[in-house]
XYZ file of C-alpha atoms in Angstrom:
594
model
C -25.198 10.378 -5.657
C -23.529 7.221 -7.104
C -24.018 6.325 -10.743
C -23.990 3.017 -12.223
C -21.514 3.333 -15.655
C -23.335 2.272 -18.734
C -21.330 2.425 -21.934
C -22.945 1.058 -25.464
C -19.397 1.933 -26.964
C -16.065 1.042 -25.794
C -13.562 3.120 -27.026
C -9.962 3.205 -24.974
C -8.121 1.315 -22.809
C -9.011 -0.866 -20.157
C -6.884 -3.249 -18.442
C -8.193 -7.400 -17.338
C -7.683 -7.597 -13.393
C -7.419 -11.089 -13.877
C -6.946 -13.045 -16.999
C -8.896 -16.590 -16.459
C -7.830 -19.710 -18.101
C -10.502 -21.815 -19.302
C -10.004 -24.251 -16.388
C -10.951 -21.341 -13.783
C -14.350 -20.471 -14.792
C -17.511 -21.104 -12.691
C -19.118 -24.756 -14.096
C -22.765 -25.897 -13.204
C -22.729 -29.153 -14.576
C -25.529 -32.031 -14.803
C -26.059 -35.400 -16.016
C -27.421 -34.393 -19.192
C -24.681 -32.358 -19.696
C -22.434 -34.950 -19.274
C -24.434 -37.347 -21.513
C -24.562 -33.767 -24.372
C -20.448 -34.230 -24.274
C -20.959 -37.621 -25.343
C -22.825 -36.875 -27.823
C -25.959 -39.092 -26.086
C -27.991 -35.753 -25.437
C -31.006 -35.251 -27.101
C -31.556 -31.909 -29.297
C -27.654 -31.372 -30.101
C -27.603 -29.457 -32.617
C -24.961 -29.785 -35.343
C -21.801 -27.982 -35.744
C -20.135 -26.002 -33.509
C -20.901 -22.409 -31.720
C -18.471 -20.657 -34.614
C -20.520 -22.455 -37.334
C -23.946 -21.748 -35.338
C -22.717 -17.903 -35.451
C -22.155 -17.526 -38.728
C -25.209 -18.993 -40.050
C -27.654 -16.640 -37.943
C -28.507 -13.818 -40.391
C -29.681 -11.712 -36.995
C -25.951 -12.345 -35.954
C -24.197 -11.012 -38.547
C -22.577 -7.462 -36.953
C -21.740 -9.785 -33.309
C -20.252 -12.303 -36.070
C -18.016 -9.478 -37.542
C -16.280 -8.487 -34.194
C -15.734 -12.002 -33.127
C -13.788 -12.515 -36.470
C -11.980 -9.749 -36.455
C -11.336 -10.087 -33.135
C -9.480 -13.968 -34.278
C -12.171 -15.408 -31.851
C -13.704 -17.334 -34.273
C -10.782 -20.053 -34.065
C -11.475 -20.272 -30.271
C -15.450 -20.787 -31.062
C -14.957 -23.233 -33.733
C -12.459 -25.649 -31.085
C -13.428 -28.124 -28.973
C -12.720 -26.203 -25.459
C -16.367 -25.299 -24.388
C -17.984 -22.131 -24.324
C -21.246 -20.048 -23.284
C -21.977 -17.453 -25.380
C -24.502 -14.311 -25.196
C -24.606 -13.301 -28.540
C -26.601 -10.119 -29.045
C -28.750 -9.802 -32.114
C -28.442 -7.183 -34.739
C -31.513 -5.402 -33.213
C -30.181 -3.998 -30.685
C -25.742 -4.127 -31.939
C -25.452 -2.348 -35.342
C -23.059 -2.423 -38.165
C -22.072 0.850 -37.130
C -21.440 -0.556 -33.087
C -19.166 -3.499 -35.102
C -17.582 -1.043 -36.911
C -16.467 1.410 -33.581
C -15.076 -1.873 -32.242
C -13.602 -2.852 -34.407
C -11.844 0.154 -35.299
C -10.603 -0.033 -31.250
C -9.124 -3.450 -31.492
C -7.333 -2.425 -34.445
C -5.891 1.098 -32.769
C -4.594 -1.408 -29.892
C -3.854 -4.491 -31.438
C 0.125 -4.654 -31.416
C 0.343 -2.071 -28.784
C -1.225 -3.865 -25.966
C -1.854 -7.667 -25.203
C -4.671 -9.038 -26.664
C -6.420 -9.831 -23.531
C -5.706 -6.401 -22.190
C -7.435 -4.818 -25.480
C -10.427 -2.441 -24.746
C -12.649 -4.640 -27.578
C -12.026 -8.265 -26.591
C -11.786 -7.582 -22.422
C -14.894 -5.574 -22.203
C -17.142 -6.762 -25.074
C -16.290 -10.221 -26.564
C -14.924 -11.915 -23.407
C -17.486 -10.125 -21.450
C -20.583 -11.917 -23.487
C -18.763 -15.199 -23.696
C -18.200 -17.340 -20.307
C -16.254 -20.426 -20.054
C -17.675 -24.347 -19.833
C -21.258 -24.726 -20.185
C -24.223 -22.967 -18.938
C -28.191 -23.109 -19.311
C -30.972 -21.901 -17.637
C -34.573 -23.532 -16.455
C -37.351 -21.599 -14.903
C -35.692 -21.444 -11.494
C -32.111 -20.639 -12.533
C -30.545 -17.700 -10.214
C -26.647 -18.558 -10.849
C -23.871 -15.964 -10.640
C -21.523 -16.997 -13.498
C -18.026 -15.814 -14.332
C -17.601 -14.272 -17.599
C -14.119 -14.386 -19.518
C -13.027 -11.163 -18.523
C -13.362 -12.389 -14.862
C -17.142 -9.852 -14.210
C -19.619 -11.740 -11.830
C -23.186 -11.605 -13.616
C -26.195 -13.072 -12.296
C -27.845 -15.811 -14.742
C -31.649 -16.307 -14.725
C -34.630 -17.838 -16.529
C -34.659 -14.808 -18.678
C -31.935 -12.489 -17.992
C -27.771 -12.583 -18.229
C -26.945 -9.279 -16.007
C -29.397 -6.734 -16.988
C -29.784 -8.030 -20.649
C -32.932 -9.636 -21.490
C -32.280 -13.078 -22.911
C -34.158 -13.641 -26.740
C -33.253 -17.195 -27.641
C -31.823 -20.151 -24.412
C -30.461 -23.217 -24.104
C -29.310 -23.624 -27.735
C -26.749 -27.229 -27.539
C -23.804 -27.363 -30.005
C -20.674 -29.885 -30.202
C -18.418 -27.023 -28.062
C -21.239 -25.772 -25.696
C -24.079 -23.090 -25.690
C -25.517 -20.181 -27.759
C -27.851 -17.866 -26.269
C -29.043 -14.441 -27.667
C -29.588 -11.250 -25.884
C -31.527 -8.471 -26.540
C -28.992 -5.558 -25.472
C -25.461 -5.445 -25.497
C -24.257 -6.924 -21.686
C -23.064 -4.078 -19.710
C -19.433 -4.044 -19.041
C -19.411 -2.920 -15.299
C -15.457 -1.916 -14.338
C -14.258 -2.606 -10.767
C -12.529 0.290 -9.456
C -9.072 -0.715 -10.872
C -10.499 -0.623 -13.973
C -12.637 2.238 -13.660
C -9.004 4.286 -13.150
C -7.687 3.921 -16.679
C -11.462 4.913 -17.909
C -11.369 8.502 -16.847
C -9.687 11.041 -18.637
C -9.170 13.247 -15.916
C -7.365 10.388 -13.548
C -4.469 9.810 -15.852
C -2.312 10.478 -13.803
C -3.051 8.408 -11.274
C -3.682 5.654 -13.719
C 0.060 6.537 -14.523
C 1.021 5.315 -11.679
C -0.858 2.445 -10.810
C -0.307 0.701 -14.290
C 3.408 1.641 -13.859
C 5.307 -1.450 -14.981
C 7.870 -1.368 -12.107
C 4.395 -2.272 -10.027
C 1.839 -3.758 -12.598
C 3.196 -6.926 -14.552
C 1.719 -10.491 -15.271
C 2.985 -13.568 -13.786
C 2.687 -16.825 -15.671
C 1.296 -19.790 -14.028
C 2.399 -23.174 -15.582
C -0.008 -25.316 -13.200
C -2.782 -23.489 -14.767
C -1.857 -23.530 -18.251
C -2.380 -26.348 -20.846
C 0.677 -27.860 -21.805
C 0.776 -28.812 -25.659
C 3.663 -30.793 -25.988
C 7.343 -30.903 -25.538
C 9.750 -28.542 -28.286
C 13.082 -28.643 -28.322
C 13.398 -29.992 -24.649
C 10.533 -27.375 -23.500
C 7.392 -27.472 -22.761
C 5.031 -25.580 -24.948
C 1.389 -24.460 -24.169
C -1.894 -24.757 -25.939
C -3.853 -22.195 -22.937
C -1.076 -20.068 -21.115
C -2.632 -18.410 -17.871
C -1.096 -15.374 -16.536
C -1.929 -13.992 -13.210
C -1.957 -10.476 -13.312
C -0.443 -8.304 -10.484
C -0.021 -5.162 -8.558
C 2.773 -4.572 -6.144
C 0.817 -1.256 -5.261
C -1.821 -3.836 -4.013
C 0.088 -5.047 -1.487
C 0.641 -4.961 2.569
C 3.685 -2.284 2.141
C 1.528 0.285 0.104
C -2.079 0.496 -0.081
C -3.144 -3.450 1.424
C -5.909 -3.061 -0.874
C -6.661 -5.701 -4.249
C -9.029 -2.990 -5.749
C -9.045 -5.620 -8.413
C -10.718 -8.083 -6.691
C -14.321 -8.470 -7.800
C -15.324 -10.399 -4.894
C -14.126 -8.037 -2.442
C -16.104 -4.119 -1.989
C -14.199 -0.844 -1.486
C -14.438 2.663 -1.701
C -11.541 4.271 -3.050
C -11.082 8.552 -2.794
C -9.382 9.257 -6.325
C -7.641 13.074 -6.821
C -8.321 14.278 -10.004
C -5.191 15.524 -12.490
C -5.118 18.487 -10.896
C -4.865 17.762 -7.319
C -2.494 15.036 -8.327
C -0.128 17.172 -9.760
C -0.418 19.948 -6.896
C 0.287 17.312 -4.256
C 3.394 15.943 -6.208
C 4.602 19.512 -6.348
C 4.557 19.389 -2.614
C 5.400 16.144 -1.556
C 8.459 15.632 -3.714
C 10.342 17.855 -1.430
C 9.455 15.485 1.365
C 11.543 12.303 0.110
C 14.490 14.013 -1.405
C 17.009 10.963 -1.087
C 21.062 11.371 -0.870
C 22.525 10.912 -3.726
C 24.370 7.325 -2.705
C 20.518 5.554 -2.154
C 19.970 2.518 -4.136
C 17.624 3.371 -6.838
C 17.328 6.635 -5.731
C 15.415 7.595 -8.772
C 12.880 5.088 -8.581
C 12.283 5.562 -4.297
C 11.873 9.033 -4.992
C 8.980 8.423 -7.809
C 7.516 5.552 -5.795
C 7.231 7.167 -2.008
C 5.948 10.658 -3.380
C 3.124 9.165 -4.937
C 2.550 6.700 -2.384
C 2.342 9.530 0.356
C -0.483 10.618 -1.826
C -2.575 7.073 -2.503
C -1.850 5.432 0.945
C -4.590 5.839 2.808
C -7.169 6.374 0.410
C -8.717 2.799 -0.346
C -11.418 2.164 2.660
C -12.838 -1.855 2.646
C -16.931 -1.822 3.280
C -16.251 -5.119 5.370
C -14.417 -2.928 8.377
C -16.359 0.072 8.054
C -19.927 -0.665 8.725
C -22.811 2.169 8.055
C -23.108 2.566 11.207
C -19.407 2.834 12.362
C -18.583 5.431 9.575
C -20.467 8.098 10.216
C -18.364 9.109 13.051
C -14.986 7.584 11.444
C -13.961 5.629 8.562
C -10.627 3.674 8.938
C -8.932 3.416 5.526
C -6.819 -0.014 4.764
C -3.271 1.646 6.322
C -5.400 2.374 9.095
C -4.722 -0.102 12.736
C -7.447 -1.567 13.953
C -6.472 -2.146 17.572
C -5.238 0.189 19.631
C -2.693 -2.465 21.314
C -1.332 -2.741 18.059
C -1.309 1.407 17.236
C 1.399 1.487 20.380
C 3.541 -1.031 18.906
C 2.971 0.767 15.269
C 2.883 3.899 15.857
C 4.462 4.140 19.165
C 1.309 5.588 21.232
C -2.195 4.303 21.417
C -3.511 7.614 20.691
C -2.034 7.856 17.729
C -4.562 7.442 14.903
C -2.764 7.584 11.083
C -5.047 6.625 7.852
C -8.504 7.333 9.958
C -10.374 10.274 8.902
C -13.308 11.792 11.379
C -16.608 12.849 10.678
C -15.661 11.805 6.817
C -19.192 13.204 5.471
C -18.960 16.822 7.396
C -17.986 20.145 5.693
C -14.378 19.342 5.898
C -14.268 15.512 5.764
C -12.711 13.584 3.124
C -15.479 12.718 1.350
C -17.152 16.109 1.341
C -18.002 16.504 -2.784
C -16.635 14.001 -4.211
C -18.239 12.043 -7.298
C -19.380 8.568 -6.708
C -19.075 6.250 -9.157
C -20.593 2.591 -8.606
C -18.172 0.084 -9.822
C -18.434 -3.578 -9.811
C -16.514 -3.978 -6.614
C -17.309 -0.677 -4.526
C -17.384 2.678 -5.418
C -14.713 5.472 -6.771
C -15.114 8.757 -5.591
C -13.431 11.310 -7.438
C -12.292 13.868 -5.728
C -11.262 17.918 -7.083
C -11.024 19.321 -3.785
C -8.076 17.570 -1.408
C -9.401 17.032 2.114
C -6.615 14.748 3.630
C -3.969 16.306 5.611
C -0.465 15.122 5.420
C -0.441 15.146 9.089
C -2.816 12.192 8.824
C -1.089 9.956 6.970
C 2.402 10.084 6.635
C 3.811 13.222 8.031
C 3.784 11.640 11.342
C 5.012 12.163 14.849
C 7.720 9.573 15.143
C 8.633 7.686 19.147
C 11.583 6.063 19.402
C 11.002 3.770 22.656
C 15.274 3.576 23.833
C 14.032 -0.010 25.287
C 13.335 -1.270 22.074
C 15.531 -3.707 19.702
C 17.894 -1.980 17.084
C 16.971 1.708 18.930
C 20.729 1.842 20.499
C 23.140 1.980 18.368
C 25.950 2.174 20.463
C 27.370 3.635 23.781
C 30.528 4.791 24.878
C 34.138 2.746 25.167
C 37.260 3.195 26.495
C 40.447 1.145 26.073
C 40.842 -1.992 28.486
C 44.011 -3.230 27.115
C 46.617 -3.207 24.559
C 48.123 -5.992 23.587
C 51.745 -6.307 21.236
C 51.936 -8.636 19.417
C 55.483 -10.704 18.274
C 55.683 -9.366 14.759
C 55.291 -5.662 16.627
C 52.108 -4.790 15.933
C 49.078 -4.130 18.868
C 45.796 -5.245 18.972
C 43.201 -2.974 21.375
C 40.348 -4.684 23.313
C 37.751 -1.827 24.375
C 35.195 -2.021 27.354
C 31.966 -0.134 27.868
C 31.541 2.580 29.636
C 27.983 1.874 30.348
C 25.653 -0.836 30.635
C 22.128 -0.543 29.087
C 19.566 -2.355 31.546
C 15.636 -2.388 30.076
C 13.229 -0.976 33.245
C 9.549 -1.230 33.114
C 7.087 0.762 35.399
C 5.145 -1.705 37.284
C 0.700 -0.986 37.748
C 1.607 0.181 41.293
C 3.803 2.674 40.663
C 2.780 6.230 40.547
C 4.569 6.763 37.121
C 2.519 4.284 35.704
C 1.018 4.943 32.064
C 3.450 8.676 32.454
C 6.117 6.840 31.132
C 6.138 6.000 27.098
C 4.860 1.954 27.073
C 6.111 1.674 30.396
C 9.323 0.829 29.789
C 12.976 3.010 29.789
C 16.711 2.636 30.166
C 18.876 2.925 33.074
C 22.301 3.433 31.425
C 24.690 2.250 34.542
C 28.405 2.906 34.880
C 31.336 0.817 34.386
C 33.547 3.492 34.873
C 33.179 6.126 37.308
C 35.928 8.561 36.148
C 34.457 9.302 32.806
C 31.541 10.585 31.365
C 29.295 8.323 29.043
C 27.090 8.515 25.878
C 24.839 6.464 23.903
C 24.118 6.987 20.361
C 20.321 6.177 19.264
C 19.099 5.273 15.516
C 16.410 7.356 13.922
C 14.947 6.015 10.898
C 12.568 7.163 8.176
C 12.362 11.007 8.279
C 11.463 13.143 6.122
C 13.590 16.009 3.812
C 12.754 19.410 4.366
C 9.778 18.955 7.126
C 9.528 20.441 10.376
C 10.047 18.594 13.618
C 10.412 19.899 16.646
C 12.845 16.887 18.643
C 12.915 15.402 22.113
C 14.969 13.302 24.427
C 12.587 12.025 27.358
C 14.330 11.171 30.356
C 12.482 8.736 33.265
C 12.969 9.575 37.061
C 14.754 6.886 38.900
C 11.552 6.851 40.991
C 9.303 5.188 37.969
C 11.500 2.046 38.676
C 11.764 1.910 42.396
C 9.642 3.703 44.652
C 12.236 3.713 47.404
C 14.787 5.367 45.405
C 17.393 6.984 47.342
C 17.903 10.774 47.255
C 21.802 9.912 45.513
C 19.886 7.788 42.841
C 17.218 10.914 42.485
C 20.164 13.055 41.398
C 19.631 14.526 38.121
C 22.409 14.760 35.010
C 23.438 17.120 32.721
C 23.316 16.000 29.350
C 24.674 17.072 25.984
C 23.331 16.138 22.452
C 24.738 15.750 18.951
C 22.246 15.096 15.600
C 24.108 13.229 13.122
C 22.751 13.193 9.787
C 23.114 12.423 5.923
C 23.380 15.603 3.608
C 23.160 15.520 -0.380
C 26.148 13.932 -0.910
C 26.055 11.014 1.413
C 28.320 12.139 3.813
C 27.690 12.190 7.623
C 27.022 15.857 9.110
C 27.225 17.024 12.890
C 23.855 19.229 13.026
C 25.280 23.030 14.403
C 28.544 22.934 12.257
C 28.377 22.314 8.413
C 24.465 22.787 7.961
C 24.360 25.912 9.849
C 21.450 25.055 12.072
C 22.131 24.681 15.909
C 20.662 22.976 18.179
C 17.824 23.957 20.876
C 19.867 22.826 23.557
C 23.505 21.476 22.967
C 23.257 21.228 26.527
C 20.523 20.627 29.087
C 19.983 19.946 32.941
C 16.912 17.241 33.505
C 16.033 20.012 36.024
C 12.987 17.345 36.857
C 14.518 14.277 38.279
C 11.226 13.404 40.145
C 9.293 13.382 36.993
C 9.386 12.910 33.006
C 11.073 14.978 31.354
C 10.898 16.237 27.804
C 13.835 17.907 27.114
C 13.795 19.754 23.876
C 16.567 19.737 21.866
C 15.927 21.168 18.503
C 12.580 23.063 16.992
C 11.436 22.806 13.715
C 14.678 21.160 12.300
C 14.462 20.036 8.898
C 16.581 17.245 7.513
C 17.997 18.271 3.650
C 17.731 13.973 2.711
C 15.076 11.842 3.607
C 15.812 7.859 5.051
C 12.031 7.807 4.947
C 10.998 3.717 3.483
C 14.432 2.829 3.323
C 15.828 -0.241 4.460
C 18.846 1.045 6.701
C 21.543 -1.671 8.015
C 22.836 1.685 9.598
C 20.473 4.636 9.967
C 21.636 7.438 8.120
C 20.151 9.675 11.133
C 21.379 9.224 14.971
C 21.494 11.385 18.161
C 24.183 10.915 20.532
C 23.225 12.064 24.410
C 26.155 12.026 26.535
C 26.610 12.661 30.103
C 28.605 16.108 30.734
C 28.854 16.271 34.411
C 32.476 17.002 36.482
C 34.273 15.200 38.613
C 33.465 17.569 41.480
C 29.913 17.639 40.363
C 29.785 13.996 40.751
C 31.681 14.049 44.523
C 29.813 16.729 45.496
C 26.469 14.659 44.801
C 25.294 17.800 42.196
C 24.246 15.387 39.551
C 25.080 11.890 38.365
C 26.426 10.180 35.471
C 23.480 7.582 35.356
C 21.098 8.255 32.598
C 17.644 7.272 32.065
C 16.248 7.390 29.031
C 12.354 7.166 27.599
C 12.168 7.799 24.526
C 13.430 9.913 21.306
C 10.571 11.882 19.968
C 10.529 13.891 16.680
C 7.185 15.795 16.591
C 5.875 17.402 13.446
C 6.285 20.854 13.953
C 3.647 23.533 14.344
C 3.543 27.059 14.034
């Protein structure tokens, strides 16, 4: 069941999602309104809203919270206001007094537009420019505190209005008879909940959450001291967490609707028990500290926020697609390297084991958070992830094998070396005829062809972002010469003998040979593609687990390789036994499974 949140009293912290200047709000304007700024309109009354206010006996508690508050200077100036002012019927001394005790617990330890009192009571019954009502008025309106409320002939959200319409020099008072509900979007609703602190934690985390000031929004008062000074100053408030490289979701975005699965304290701090052992970073990363906080959590929150837009009623009963999920299964092969491949999509998400199995739904202004106790999303969904490195594609080879062309001396003595490949990487791609069509990984491989005949050859392949102490079970795919030409001849078909070395970071930074310092050989040092008519997945190391993690980082030289290198004889070569060519698919590293 979702429930709506109703609170009477606002005690703790809440944060703005967007702070609005008074030149962004929502203005339904008319020609008597126009002629009421001119002071031509007819029933103007005197004074302004401030003055109006404080005069109204049945004001008086509303009156005591907007002065405490310092609002009264903003009521009493001539920027232009709408307020909903509820009477002292239904807002007692004794609901003044709570608030007021809140803005003083905050004030000096938070902004003022970020305290619990003014964002979700004063600026959420006061909107900006002028607003009335007739007998057909249905207008949404924009509050201060940036909430969406429906004004009609008789209500302002679900408040009942008492008194309309009522003109003064800075705009227009109207009472209510209930407080107006404070509704938080699903940001919002995070720093609410005592037992989501510690996701709240993180998402109000000021390496990600900071406000950005906007000078072509603000009111400039004047030039100080060669600077310009500001009357209004607008800041934009924002989330780095929001963003396309984390969660691609604005959960504070009131016009947008999600549904967000939230892990309670509890499961929060049992998954970063677990996961932190997953992105243990060398000790020469930039930031390491802060990669290491970031990327654990992350591994958590990714893939949690779902937008109602892409997932229709319909659609989600057999899948929901969260927003890390691709859409398009062209794209999943270029993303994920297969089209089958299906990260940040749970199935069946309302069964006995999907994600949203007993969670607690919350309605919030802009979709719904679901709390959740009981952790339903496997790792092995989301970021624990089977990993395809195509060898065809840019920045995969790193190098391949040299040997020296020349030496040249120099006058003073000294030599300079030019080097030439041993090898020539040429891109092949299986055409819709051939019978390898769709075997081989997107279709595509490379022939490594020899320069030199006399020696063997090797090519050295980046692997980046893996994780630290996490299975995978690794794989060097070769293609048969046959996936390229059909009329392959039978000394083309030959197959090779190959040999492998995993290069890899350990704590210190320093570069490792897998088999020798770590202690953990290889599967196969050494293997025959015993299959030269067909793909081959050769394995060359099971459940292998990496002691640093390159996982998120950005890598001008991957801290992981693996070298394949031809190690066929001269006689094996004249004697047509196998042949130095190699043709590579793919590197594969495949979470591991018992």
């Amino acid at each position: 069941m979702i429930t709506k949140i109703k609170r009477r009293h606002l005690i703790g912290l809440s944060v703005i999602i967007c702070h609005l200047s008074f030149s962004l709000a929502f203005v339904a304007c008319t020609d008597t309104w126009d002629e009421h700024y001119d002071g031509a309109a007819q029933g103007v009354k005197e004074g302004s809203l401030w003055q109006a206010i404080q005069q109204d006996s049945q004001l008086s508690n509303f009156r005591s919270v907007v002065e405490a508050c310092g609002y009264d200077k903003a009521l009493a100036s001539s920027q232009v206001f709408t307020v909903f002012a509820p009477t002292n019927d239904c807002f007692s001394k004794e609901d003044a007094d709570l608030l007021i005790a809140a803005y003083n617990a905050e004030k000096g330890k938070v902004d003022d537009n970020d305290n619990t009192t003014i964002k979700e009571f004063l600026q959420n019954h006061i909107a900006l420019y002028n607003h009335s009502v007739s007998s057909a008025s249905s207008d949404s309106i924009v509050m201060m505190n940036g909430k969406n409320l429906l004004l009609t002939s008789n209500k302002i959200g679900d408040s009942e209005l008492t008194s309309k319409n009522q003109l003064y020099g800075n705009g227009v008072l109207f009472t209510v008879g209930s407080q107006v509900d404070f509704f938080p979007n699903i940001f919002e609703f995070i720093r609410r909940e005592a037992d989501l602190d510690s996701l709240y934690q993180f998402f109000y985390n000021e390496r990600f959450y900071r406000k950005e000031f906007q000078a072509d929004k603000s009111v400039e008062g004047g030039i100080v001291d060669g600077r310009t000074v500001y009357l209004d100053s607008v800041f934009r408030q924002q989330n780095d967490l929001f963003g396309s490289k984390f969660l691609n979701a604005r959960l504070n975005n009131e016009d947008s609707t999600y549904w967000m699965l939230m892990p309670t304290n509890q499961v929060w701090n049992k998954l970063v028990d677990e996961y932190q052992n997953y992105f243990n970073y060398d000790n020469t990363v930039d930031k390491r500290d802060s990669v290491f906080y970031t990327n654990t959590r992350m591994a958590i929150v990714k893939g949690t926020a779902f937008s109602r837009t892409i997932n229709t009623d319909a659609m989600i009963q057999d899948s929901i697609l969260s927003t890390n999920a691709v859409l398009y299964y062209i794209a999943r092969k270029s993303t994920w390297g297969a089209d089958s491949l299906h990260y940040y999509q749970y199935f069946s998400p309302f069964s006995s084991n999907g994600v949203f199995n007993g969670s607690t739904n919350v309605a919030c202004s802009n979709g719904t958070a679901m709390k959740v106790s009981d952790w339903k999303i496997d790792k092995r969904e989301t970021f624990f992830q089977t990993k395809i490195i195509e060898a065809e594609s840019q920045g995969s080879i790193r190098e391949v094998s040299k040997v020296v062309n020349k030496i040249n001396t120099n006058v003073d003595g000294t030599k300079d070396t030019t080097w030439i490949e041993t090898i020539v990487p040429r891109n092949r791609y299986v055409q819709s005829g051939n019978d390898f069509y769709n075997k081989v990984s997107n279709n595509g491989f490379v022939e490594f062809e020899p320069t030199r005949t006399t020696v063997n050859h090797s090519v050295t392949f980046n692997i980046t972002d893996v994780l630290s102490n996490i299975g995978y079970d690794i794989y060097v795919v070769t293609a048969p010469a046959l996936a390229n030409d059909s009329n392959a001849t039978d000394i083309q078909r030959l197959p090779t003998n190959l040999k492998f070395t995993l290069y890899h970071h350990v704590q210190d930074g320093s570069v490792v040979k897998t088999g020798k310092t770590e202690g953990v050989p290889l599967l196969n040092n050494t293997a025959t593609s015993n299959h030269p008519d067909d793909v081959d997945y050769i394995k060359v190391a099971e459940n292998f687990k990496f002691p640093v993690a390159s996982y998120g980082l950005d890598e001008e030289e991957p801290q992981v390789s693996l070298k394949v290198e031809t190690y066929v004889t001269s006689k094996q070569q004249r004697d047509n036994v196998y042949t130095r060519t190699m043709r590579i698919d793919c590197i594969i590293l495949k979470p591991h499974e018992e």
